[in-house]
Short mmCIF file of C-alpha atoms in Angstrom, two decimals:
data_model
loop_
_atom_site.label_atom_id
_atom_site.label_comp_id
_atom_site.label_asym_id
_atom_site.label_seq_id
_atom_site.Cartn_x
_atom_site.Cartn_y
_atom_site.Cartn_z
CA MET A 995 -0.69 -18.71 12.66
CA THR A 996 2.92 -19.87 13.20
CA VAL A 997 6.28 -19.21 11.66
CA ILE A 998 7.43 -22.29 9.62
CA SER A 999 10.76 -22.80 9.21
CA LYS A 1000 12.74 -23.91 5.96
CA GLN A 1001 13.69 -27.87 7.45
CA LEU A 1002 9.60 -27.75 8.68
CA PHE A 1003 8.49 -26.94 5.47
CA GLU A 1004 10.61 -29.10 3.40
CA GLN A 1005 9.88 -32.04 5.86
CA ALA A 1006 6.25 -31.72 5.48
CA CYS A 1007 5.38 -30.25 1.99
CA GLN A 1008 8.56 -31.72 -0.23
CA ASP A 1009 6.89 -34.49 -1.57
CA THR A 1010 3.10 -33.12 -1.38
CA ASP A 1011 1.28 -33.16 -4.72
CA CYS A 1012 1.11 -29.45 -6.23
CA HIS A 1013 -2.82 -29.51 -6.77
CA LEU A 1014 -2.81 -29.19 -3.12
CA LEU A 1015 -0.82 -26.48 -2.75
CA LEU A 1016 -1.62 -24.45 -6.15
CA HIS A 1017 -4.54 -25.65 -7.21
CA TYR A 1018 -6.53 -27.75 -5.25
CA TYR A 1019 -9.91 -27.56 -7.46
CA GLN A 1020 -7.87 -29.21 -10.57
CA PRO A 1021 -5.18 -32.23 -10.38
CA SER A 1022 -3.81 -31.49 -13.74
CA CYS A 1023 -1.19 -28.44 -13.85
CA LEU A 1024 -2.70 -27.45 -17.23
CA GLN A 1025 -6.32 -27.96 -17.09
CA SER A 1026 -6.21 -25.88 -13.71
CA ILE A 1027 -4.84 -22.74 -15.58
CA PRO A 1028 -8.51 -21.71 -16.86
CA GLU A 1029 -9.96 -21.75 -13.60
CA THR A 1030 -6.75 -20.41 -11.61
CA PHE A 1031 -7.01 -17.68 -14.32
CA LYS A 1032 -10.80 -17.13 -13.88
CA ASN A 1033 -10.58 -16.81 -9.80
CA SER A 1034 -7.66 -14.37 -10.13
CA LEU A 1035 -9.48 -12.05 -12.76
CA ILE A 1036 -12.71 -12.05 -10.24
CA GLY A 1037 -10.71 -11.34 -7.57
CA SER A 1038 -8.29 -8.92 -8.83
CA THR A 1039 -11.48 -6.78 -10.09
CA LYS A 1040 -12.98 -7.05 -6.48
CA PHE A 1041 -9.38 -5.75 -4.95
CA TYR A 1042 -8.64 -2.63 -7.64
CA THR A 1043 -12.35 -1.63 -7.85
CA ILE A 1044 -12.26 -0.57 -3.82
CA VAL A 1045 -8.56 0.68 -4.53
CA TYR A 1046 -9.47 2.87 -7.23
CA ILE A 1047 -12.65 4.42 -5.49
CA ALA A 1048 -10.15 5.26 -2.88
CA GLN A 1049 -8.04 7.55 -5.13
CA ILE A 1050 -11.00 9.07 -6.93
CA LEU A 1051 -12.43 10.04 -3.44
CA ALA A 1052 -9.47 11.23 -2.78
CA ARG A 1053 -8.47 12.86 -6.04
CA GLY A 1054 -11.63 15.05 -5.51
CA GLY A 1055 -12.47 17.91 -8.11
CA LYS A 1056 -9.96 16.86 -10.34
CA MET A 1057 -12.26 14.28 -11.33
CA ARG A 1058 -14.38 16.79 -12.54
CA LYS A 1059 -12.59 16.61 -16.46
CA LYS A 1060 -14.12 13.59 -18.81
CA LYS A 1061 -9.73 12.88 -19.60
CA GLU A 1062 -9.36 12.24 -16.09
CA TRP A 1063 -12.40 9.42 -15.93
CA VAL A 1064 -10.70 7.83 -19.51
CA LYS A 1065 -7.23 7.92 -17.70
CA MET A 1066 -8.15 6.27 -14.45
CA GLY A 1067 -10.36 3.52 -16.57
CA ASP A 1068 -7.09 2.96 -18.10
CA TYR A 1069 -5.26 2.44 -15.10
CA PHE A 1070 -7.71 0.19 -13.62
CA LEU A 1071 -7.73 -2.05 -16.76
CA ARG A 1072 -4.18 -2.34 -16.40
CA SER A 1073 -4.25 -2.69 -12.54
CA THR A 1074 -6.65 -5.75 -12.66
CA ILE A 1075 -4.89 -7.33 -15.67
CA MET A 1076 -1.39 -7.45 -13.66
CA GLY A 1077 -3.27 -8.53 -10.18
CA ALA A 1078 -4.77 -11.47 -12.56
CA LEU A 1079 -1.35 -12.45 -14.17
CA ILE A 1080 0.53 -12.40 -11.28
CA SER A 1081 -2.27 -14.59 -9.43
CA THR A 1082 -2.23 -16.63 -12.17
CA THR A 1083 1.45 -17.45 -12.81
CA THR A 1084 2.01 -17.84 -9.08
CA ALA A 1085 0.57 -21.43 -9.56
CA VAL A 1086 2.13 -21.80 -13.13
CA PHE A 1087 5.41 -20.79 -11.97
CA GLY A 1088 5.27 -23.00 -9.03
CA CYS A 1089 4.32 -26.01 -10.91
CA THR A 1090 7.12 -25.51 -13.30
CA LEU A 1091 9.63 -25.30 -10.65
CA ARG A 1092 8.49 -28.29 -8.97
CA LYS A 1093 8.90 -30.32 -12.03
CA LEU A 1094 12.37 -29.21 -12.43
CA MET A 1095 13.42 -29.66 -9.20
CA GLY A 1096 12.15 -33.72 -9.82
CA ASN A 1097 8.55 -32.93 -8.70
CA LYS A 1098 9.76 -31.71 -5.22
CA PHE A 1099 8.97 -28.64 -3.32
CA THR A 1100 11.52 -26.55 -1.52
CA TYR A 1101 11.36 -23.44 0.58
CA TYR A 1102 12.27 -21.33 -2.15
CA THR A 1103 10.55 -22.47 -5.07
CA TYR A 1104 7.18 -22.86 -3.51
CA LEU A 1105 6.16 -19.18 -3.39
CA LEU A 1106 9.31 -17.40 -2.91
CA LEU A 1107 10.80 -17.49 -6.63
CA PRO A 1108 7.68 -17.52 -8.78
CA ASN A 1109 6.72 -14.17 -6.96
CA MET A 1110 10.07 -12.58 -7.67
CA LEU A 1111 9.75 -13.65 -11.19
CA ASN A 1112 6.08 -12.71 -11.87
CA GLY A 1113 6.96 -9.48 -10.08
CA LEU A 1114 8.10 -8.38 -13.56
CA PHE A 1115 4.08 -7.75 -14.62
CA ILE A 1116 5.09 -4.55 -12.50
CA TYR A 1117 5.85 -3.16 -15.99
CA MET A 1118 2.21 -3.10 -17.17
CA GLU A 1119 1.66 -0.27 -14.95
CA PRO A 1120 2.41 2.80 -16.32
CA PRO A 1121 5.42 4.96 -14.95
CA SER A 1122 3.35 7.39 -13.09
CA ARG A 1123 1.52 4.52 -10.81
CA ARG A 1124 4.72 1.86 -11.06
CA GLY A 1125 6.25 4.06 -8.35
CA LEU A 1126 3.27 4.13 -6.21
CA VAL A 1127 2.81 0.48 -6.22
CA ILE A 1128 6.64 -0.08 -5.39
CA ASN A 1129 6.66 2.35 -2.57
CA LEU A 1130 3.82 0.20 -1.11
CA PHE A 1131 5.74 -2.77 -1.31
CA ALA A 1132 8.82 -1.57 0.10
CA ASN A 1133 6.54 -0.21 3.04
CA LEU A 1134 5.41 -3.62 3.82
CA LEU A 1135 8.41 -5.49 3.48
CA ILE A 1136 9.86 -2.68 5.95
CA GLU A 1137 7.13 -3.34 8.07
CA PHE A 1138 7.09 -7.15 7.70
CA TYR A 1139 11.14 -7.02 8.87
CA LEU A 1140 10.31 -4.73 12.03
CA ASN A 1141 7.62 -7.43 12.96
CA SER A 1142 10.00 -10.52 12.86
CA LEU A 1143 12.65 -8.02 14.79
CA SER A 1144 9.72 -7.63 17.45
CA ARG A 1145 8.91 -11.23 17.43
CA ALA A 1146 12.24 -12.32 17.59
CA GLY A 1147 12.48 -9.72 20.80
CA TYR A 1148 15.27 -7.18 19.06
CA LEU A 1149 12.46 -4.82 19.00
CA THR A 1150 9.44 -3.72 20.81
CA ILE A 1151 6.91 -1.87 18.68
CA THR A 1152 4.35 0.41 20.68
CA LYS A 1153 1.67 3.11 20.02
CA SER A 1154 3.90 6.06 21.32
CA LYS A 1155 6.27 4.97 18.74
CA ILE A 1156 4.38 4.30 15.72
CA THR A 1157 2.92 8.03 16.50
CA PHE A 1158 6.69 9.20 16.47
CA MET A 1159 7.86 7.58 13.75
CA PHE A 1160 4.37 9.17 11.78
CA MET A 1161 4.94 12.75 13.33
CA VAL A 1162 8.71 12.81 11.92
CA GLY A 1163 7.76 11.33 8.47
CA SER A 1164 5.14 13.46 7.73
CA ALA A 1165 7.32 16.55 8.86
CA LEU A 1166 9.82 15.23 6.52
CA LEU A 1167 7.79 14.44 3.47
CA PHE A 1168 5.60 17.53 3.74
CA TYR A 1169 8.73 19.67 3.71
CA LEU A 1170 10.14 17.59 0.64
CA MET A 1171 6.87 17.96 -1.10
CA ARG A 1172 6.62 21.45 -0.75
CA LEU A 1173 10.26 21.94 -1.94
CA GLU A 1174 9.15 20.01 -5.16
CA GLY A 1175 6.19 22.14 -5.34
CA GLU A 1176 7.94 24.53 -7.88
CA ARG A 1177 8.87 21.68 -10.59
CA GLU A 1178 7.06 21.41 -13.50
CA GLN A 1179 7.10 17.61 -13.24
CA ARG A 1180 6.51 16.39 -9.78
CA THR A 1181 7.52 13.10 -8.50
CA PRO A 1182 4.62 10.58 -8.48
CA LEU A 1183 3.25 9.65 -4.84
CA PHE A 1184 0.21 9.04 -3.38
CA TRP A 1185 -0.35 10.46 0.13
CA ILE A 1186 -3.37 11.51 2.01
CA TYR A 1187 -2.92 15.14 1.22
CA THR A 1188 -0.86 17.15 -1.15
CA PRO A 1189 0.10 20.38 0.44
CA GLU A 1190 -0.12 23.62 -1.45
CA ARG A 1191 2.96 25.31 -3.14
CA VAL A 1192 4.88 28.06 -1.19
CA ARG A 1193 3.58 31.28 -1.77
CA ARG A 1194 6.60 33.65 -2.74
CA LYS A 1195 6.20 37.31 -1.64
CA SER A 1196 6.87 38.31 -5.42
CA ASP A 1197 3.36 36.59 -6.26
CA GLU A 1198 0.28 39.20 -6.47
CA PHE A 1199 -1.61 38.08 -3.61
CA GLN A 1200 -2.83 39.96 -0.35
CA ASN A 1201 -2.94 36.83 1.77
CA VAL A 1202 0.86 35.60 2.86
CA CYS A 1203 -0.85 32.22 3.41
CA PRO A 1204 -1.06 29.93 0.74
CA HIS A 1205 -4.72 30.06 0.42
CA GLU A 1206 -7.36 32.53 -0.99
CA GLY A 1207 -10.32 33.56 1.82
CA SER A 1208 -9.88 33.24 5.51
CA CYS A 1209 -7.93 30.80 7.73
CA GLN A 1210 -10.65 29.63 9.19
CA LYS A 1211 -12.71 28.74 6.05
CA PHE A 1212 -9.62 26.74 4.48
CA ILE A 1213 -9.08 24.93 7.82
CA ALA A 1214 -12.46 23.69 8.25
CA LYS A 1215 -13.00 22.88 4.43
CA GLY A 1216 -9.76 20.71 4.95
CA SER A 1217 -10.97 19.26 7.90
CA ALA A 1218 -14.45 18.64 6.52
CA LYS A 1219 -13.65 17.30 3.23
CA TYR A 1220 -11.12 14.95 4.51
CA PHE A 1221 -13.39 13.75 7.30
CA GLY A 1222 -15.86 12.73 4.30
CA ILE A 1223 -12.95 10.82 2.52
CA GLY A 1224 -12.13 8.73 5.77
CA LEU A 1225 -15.87 7.82 6.15
CA ALA A 1226 -16.50 7.06 2.87
CA ILE A 1227 -13.54 5.04 2.54
CA SER A 1228 -14.12 3.24 6.05
CA MET A 1229 -18.09 2.71 4.67
CA ALA A 1230 -16.81 1.04 1.21
CA ARG A 1231 -14.40 -1.16 2.95
CA LEU A 1232 -17.13 -2.30 5.43
CA ILE A 1233 -20.18 -2.30 3.12
CA LEU A 1234 -18.59 -3.70 -0.37
CA PRO A 1235 -17.91 -6.78 0.65
CA LYS A 1236 -21.35 -7.53 2.07
CA ILE A 1237 -22.62 -5.60 -0.85
CA ARG A 1238 -25.99 -8.44 -1.23
CA THR A 1239 -26.99 -7.74 2.45
CA PRO A 1240 -26.08 -3.93 2.64
CA LEU A 1241 -28.83 -3.47 5.42
CA ARG A 1242 -26.98 -6.32 7.56
CA ALA A 1243 -23.67 -4.27 6.69
CA ILE A 1244 -25.14 -0.98 7.74
CA SER A 1245 -26.37 -2.24 10.80
CA SER A 1246 -22.79 -3.42 11.49
CA ILE A 1247 -21.36 0.03 11.72
CA ARG A 1248 -19.73 1.02 14.97
CA SER A 1249 -17.75 3.67 16.65
CA LYS A 1250 -14.22 2.09 15.19
CA HIS A 1251 -15.65 2.84 11.70
CA PHE A 1252 -15.10 6.30 12.12
CA LYS A 1253 -11.22 6.06 13.11
CA MET A 1254 -9.88 6.89 9.91
CA ALA A 1255 -12.43 10.05 9.40
CA LEU A 1256 -11.20 11.41 12.83
CA PHE A 1257 -7.53 10.55 11.49
CA PHE A 1258 -7.97 12.19 8.13
CA SER A 1259 -10.01 15.38 9.35
CA SER A 1260 -7.41 15.88 12.05
CA TYR A 1261 -4.13 15.69 10.03
CA ILE A 1262 -5.12 17.93 7.56
CA GLY A 1263 -6.89 20.57 10.22
CA ILE A 1264 -3.28 20.42 12.21
CA TYR A 1265 -1.03 20.86 9.34
CA ARG A 1266 -3.42 23.85 8.00
CA ALA A 1267 -3.77 25.68 11.12
CA VAL A 1268 -0.15 25.41 11.78
CA ILE A 1269 0.97 26.35 8.31
CA CYS A 1270 -1.55 29.45 8.37
CA TYR A 1271 -0.35 30.16 12.19
CA LEU A 1272 3.51 30.65 10.75
CA CYS A 1273 2.98 32.63 7.66
CA ARG A 1274 0.44 35.05 9.87
CA LYS A 1275 3.13 35.40 12.11
CA LYS A 1276 6.50 35.80 9.69
CA GLY A 1277 4.72 37.76 7.45
CA PHE A 1278 5.67 35.15 4.46
CA ASP A 1279 5.43 31.40 3.57
CA SER A 1280 8.30 29.13 3.56
CA ALA A 1281 8.56 25.04 2.84
CA LEU A 1282 10.26 25.15 5.97
CA TYR A 1283 7.19 25.51 7.76
CA ALA A 1284 5.87 22.21 6.62
CA LEU A 1285 8.38 20.66 9.21
CA PRO A 1286 6.43 21.92 12.48
CA ALA A 1287 3.24 21.45 10.80
CA GLY A 1288 4.11 18.08 9.59
CA TYR A 1289 5.58 17.03 12.85
CA LEU A 1290 2.45 18.45 14.64
CA ALA A 1291 -0.01 17.04 12.32
CA GLY A 1292 1.34 13.40 12.92
CA LEU A 1293 -0.34 13.63 16.35
CA SER A 1294 -3.51 12.68 14.45
CA SER A 1295 -1.92 8.93 14.32
CA ILE A 1296 -3.52 8.69 17.95
CA PHE A 1297 -6.81 8.04 16.35
CA SER A 1298 -5.61 5.39 14.31
CA PRO A 1299 -2.08 4.22 14.95
CA SER A 1300 -0.64 2.29 12.08
CA LEU A 1301 2.88 0.67 11.76
CA GLY A 1302 2.31 0.78 7.69
CA ILE A 1303 1.45 4.00 7.46
CA SER A 1304 3.93 5.35 9.52
CA ILE A 1305 6.28 3.65 7.29
CA ALA A 1306 4.62 4.96 4.22
CA ALA A 1307 5.68 8.57 5.80
CA LEU A 1308 9.23 7.78 5.80
CA THR A 1309 9.52 5.70 2.56
CA GLY A 1310 7.72 8.54 1.01
CA ALA A 1311 10.04 11.07 1.94
CA PHE A 1312 12.93 8.90 0.95
CA LYS A 1313 11.16 8.57 -2.50
CA LEU A 1314 11.23 12.13 -2.97
CA TYR A 1315 14.57 12.80 -1.74
CA SER A 1316 15.94 9.77 -4.39
CA THR A 1317 14.40 11.80 -6.81
CA ILE A 1318 17.27 14.18 -6.45
CA LEU A 1319 20.27 11.44 -5.91
CA TYR A 1320 18.63 10.32 -9.48
CA GLU A 1321 19.27 13.94 -10.66
CA LYS A 1322 22.81 14.43 -9.26
CA LYS A 1323 23.82 11.36 -11.17
CA ILE A 1324 24.32 9.66 -7.70
CA LEU A 1325 21.87 6.55 -8.78
CA PRO A 1326 22.38 5.09 -12.08
CA THR A 1327 19.50 5.39 -14.28
CA SER A 1328 20.75 2.32 -16.15
CA ILE A 1329 19.56 -0.17 -14.02
CA PRO A 1330 16.07 -0.63 -13.05
CA LEU A 1331 16.47 -0.55 -9.23
CA PRO A 1332 13.09 0.50 -8.42
CA GLU A 1333 11.63 -2.96 -10.52
CA LEU A 1334 14.20 -5.00 -9.26
CA LEU A 1335 13.18 -3.72 -5.73
CA TYR A 1336 9.68 -4.66 -6.28
CA CYS A 1337 10.72 -8.25 -7.72
CA PHE A 1338 12.53 -8.84 -4.23
CA CYS A 1339 9.45 -7.17 -2.64
CA GLN A 1340 6.43 -9.09 -3.73
CA GLY A 1341 8.49 -12.69 -3.63
CA THR A 1342 9.11 -12.55 0.05
CA LEU A 1343 5.82 -10.77 1.14
CA PHE A 1344 3.99 -13.71 -0.74
CA ASN A 1345 5.96 -16.14 0.70
CA ALA A 1346 5.80 -14.01 4.25
CA ARG A 1347 1.65 -14.57 3.84
CA PHE A 1348 2.27 -18.54 4.00
CA LEU A 1349 5.25 -19.10 5.98
CA HIS A 1350 5.65 -16.44 8.15
CA ALA A 1351 1.86 -15.82 8.79
CA GLU A 1352 2.44 -14.43 12.40
CA VAL A 1353 4.56 -11.24 11.51
CA CYS A 1354 3.41 -10.75 7.69
CA PRO A 1355 1.48 -7.68 7.51
CA SER A 1356 -2.11 -7.81 7.42
CA TYR A 1357 -2.61 -5.81 4.09
CA MET A 1358 -1.41 -8.99 2.54
CA PHE A 1359 -3.66 -11.25 3.79
CA ASN A 1360 -6.33 -9.17 2.43
CA LEU A 1361 -4.11 -8.59 -1.24
CA MET A 1362 -3.76 -12.27 -1.47
CA ASP A 1363 -7.20 -13.66 -0.28
CA THR A 1364 -9.18 -11.17 -2.21
CA VAL A 1365 -7.16 -11.05 -5.63
CA SER A 1366 -7.04 -15.06 -5.44
CA ASN A 1367 -11.02 -14.94 -5.02
CA GLY A 1368 -10.72 -16.99 -1.78
CA VAL A 1369 -8.18 -19.64 -3.20
CA SER A 1370 -5.22 -18.85 -1.24
CA LYS A 1371 -7.13 -19.38 1.97
CA VAL A 1372 -7.98 -22.99 0.95
CA LEU A 1373 -4.22 -23.50 0.07
CA TYR A 1374 -3.07 -22.16 3.31
CA GLU A 1375 -5.18 -24.71 5.20
CA ASN A 1376 -3.95 -27.28 2.92
CA MET A 1377 -0.01 -26.43 3.69
CA MET A 1378 -0.97 -26.53 7.43
CA ASN A 1379 -2.62 -29.77 7.42
CA GLU A 1380 0.47 -31.23 5.66
CA ILE A 1381 2.70 -29.63 8.35
CA LYS A 1382 0.46 -30.95 11.21
CA LYS A 1383 1.11 -34.50 9.94
CA VAL A 1384 4.57 -34.12 10.85
CA THR A 1385 4.50 -32.21 14.19
#
């Protein structure tokens, strides 16, 4: 994998037929659309099945209600169709723009512009989920830019820096989440853990901590629950792609597949332990306790350091803070800034997966390869073959 410049791409691919770079299975642009949509629908279903299994596990007891399953089913259908349409129109818009440019590909009209345009399909997601998707893509864009700076020698990314970033992000995020806990309507945010509301002195509870029962049981229960969630997600990612050979998938389990479980478990355990300690020591609960609790809980990142998750903690905190900015009329509500940001992020990241593969976040490879049902891998190989002809 390498970074492909504008000059190199246009030298190698400007006059390449579009079926090689967008729909290799059918020479005709129009006749390729049904096959493109079929592949996209199959791939999108595979991708979002894993995503929603993870979200259902994370919601835990909330899924006991029938209406929650109905809502999840509606969300799953919307997301799957959105993914299929984005993947399909990548080829459709790419071919259309090539025709408009005199049957020539350009660096900007191959993937960048088509995937900015079809980013408008984000409106298929309900507002409560839309913000989560936008936040994810903003995280990935920041990760891409940081990787680019690192490759250029302007920045060095180490495990210790990633862990520190996660510690700071967790502290700010948990603090803002506890501040927002008093609201009737909270900002939609998908995070590993939603902290308990601050227990006020006026509340008629004997326990000063934000839970019932003993602190030891509260901490142990949370750690065990999130160990199970982390393990379930890891096993799903390992076994589902190999569902036809489950025994082979199970036999491939290694110690590394327990890293996420240890990360989740220690993250929640440390956070709860610090909160309980401070509540007992001071004799009352406070949102401020989330700052040291979140900071120390961030040490759990050593089990599974991830630049993407560290960025997500910081951007999650910014998202909560932006809610305050909207309420104070500092940010305008008349302009759809989040949706425009998503269009920019999607176009840049889809383009990066092909032309800046060396620094593109790994999540984008999994996303595009799965949703396209493996088509993007073949298209990338075709593009690289064209590049090799001129290098």
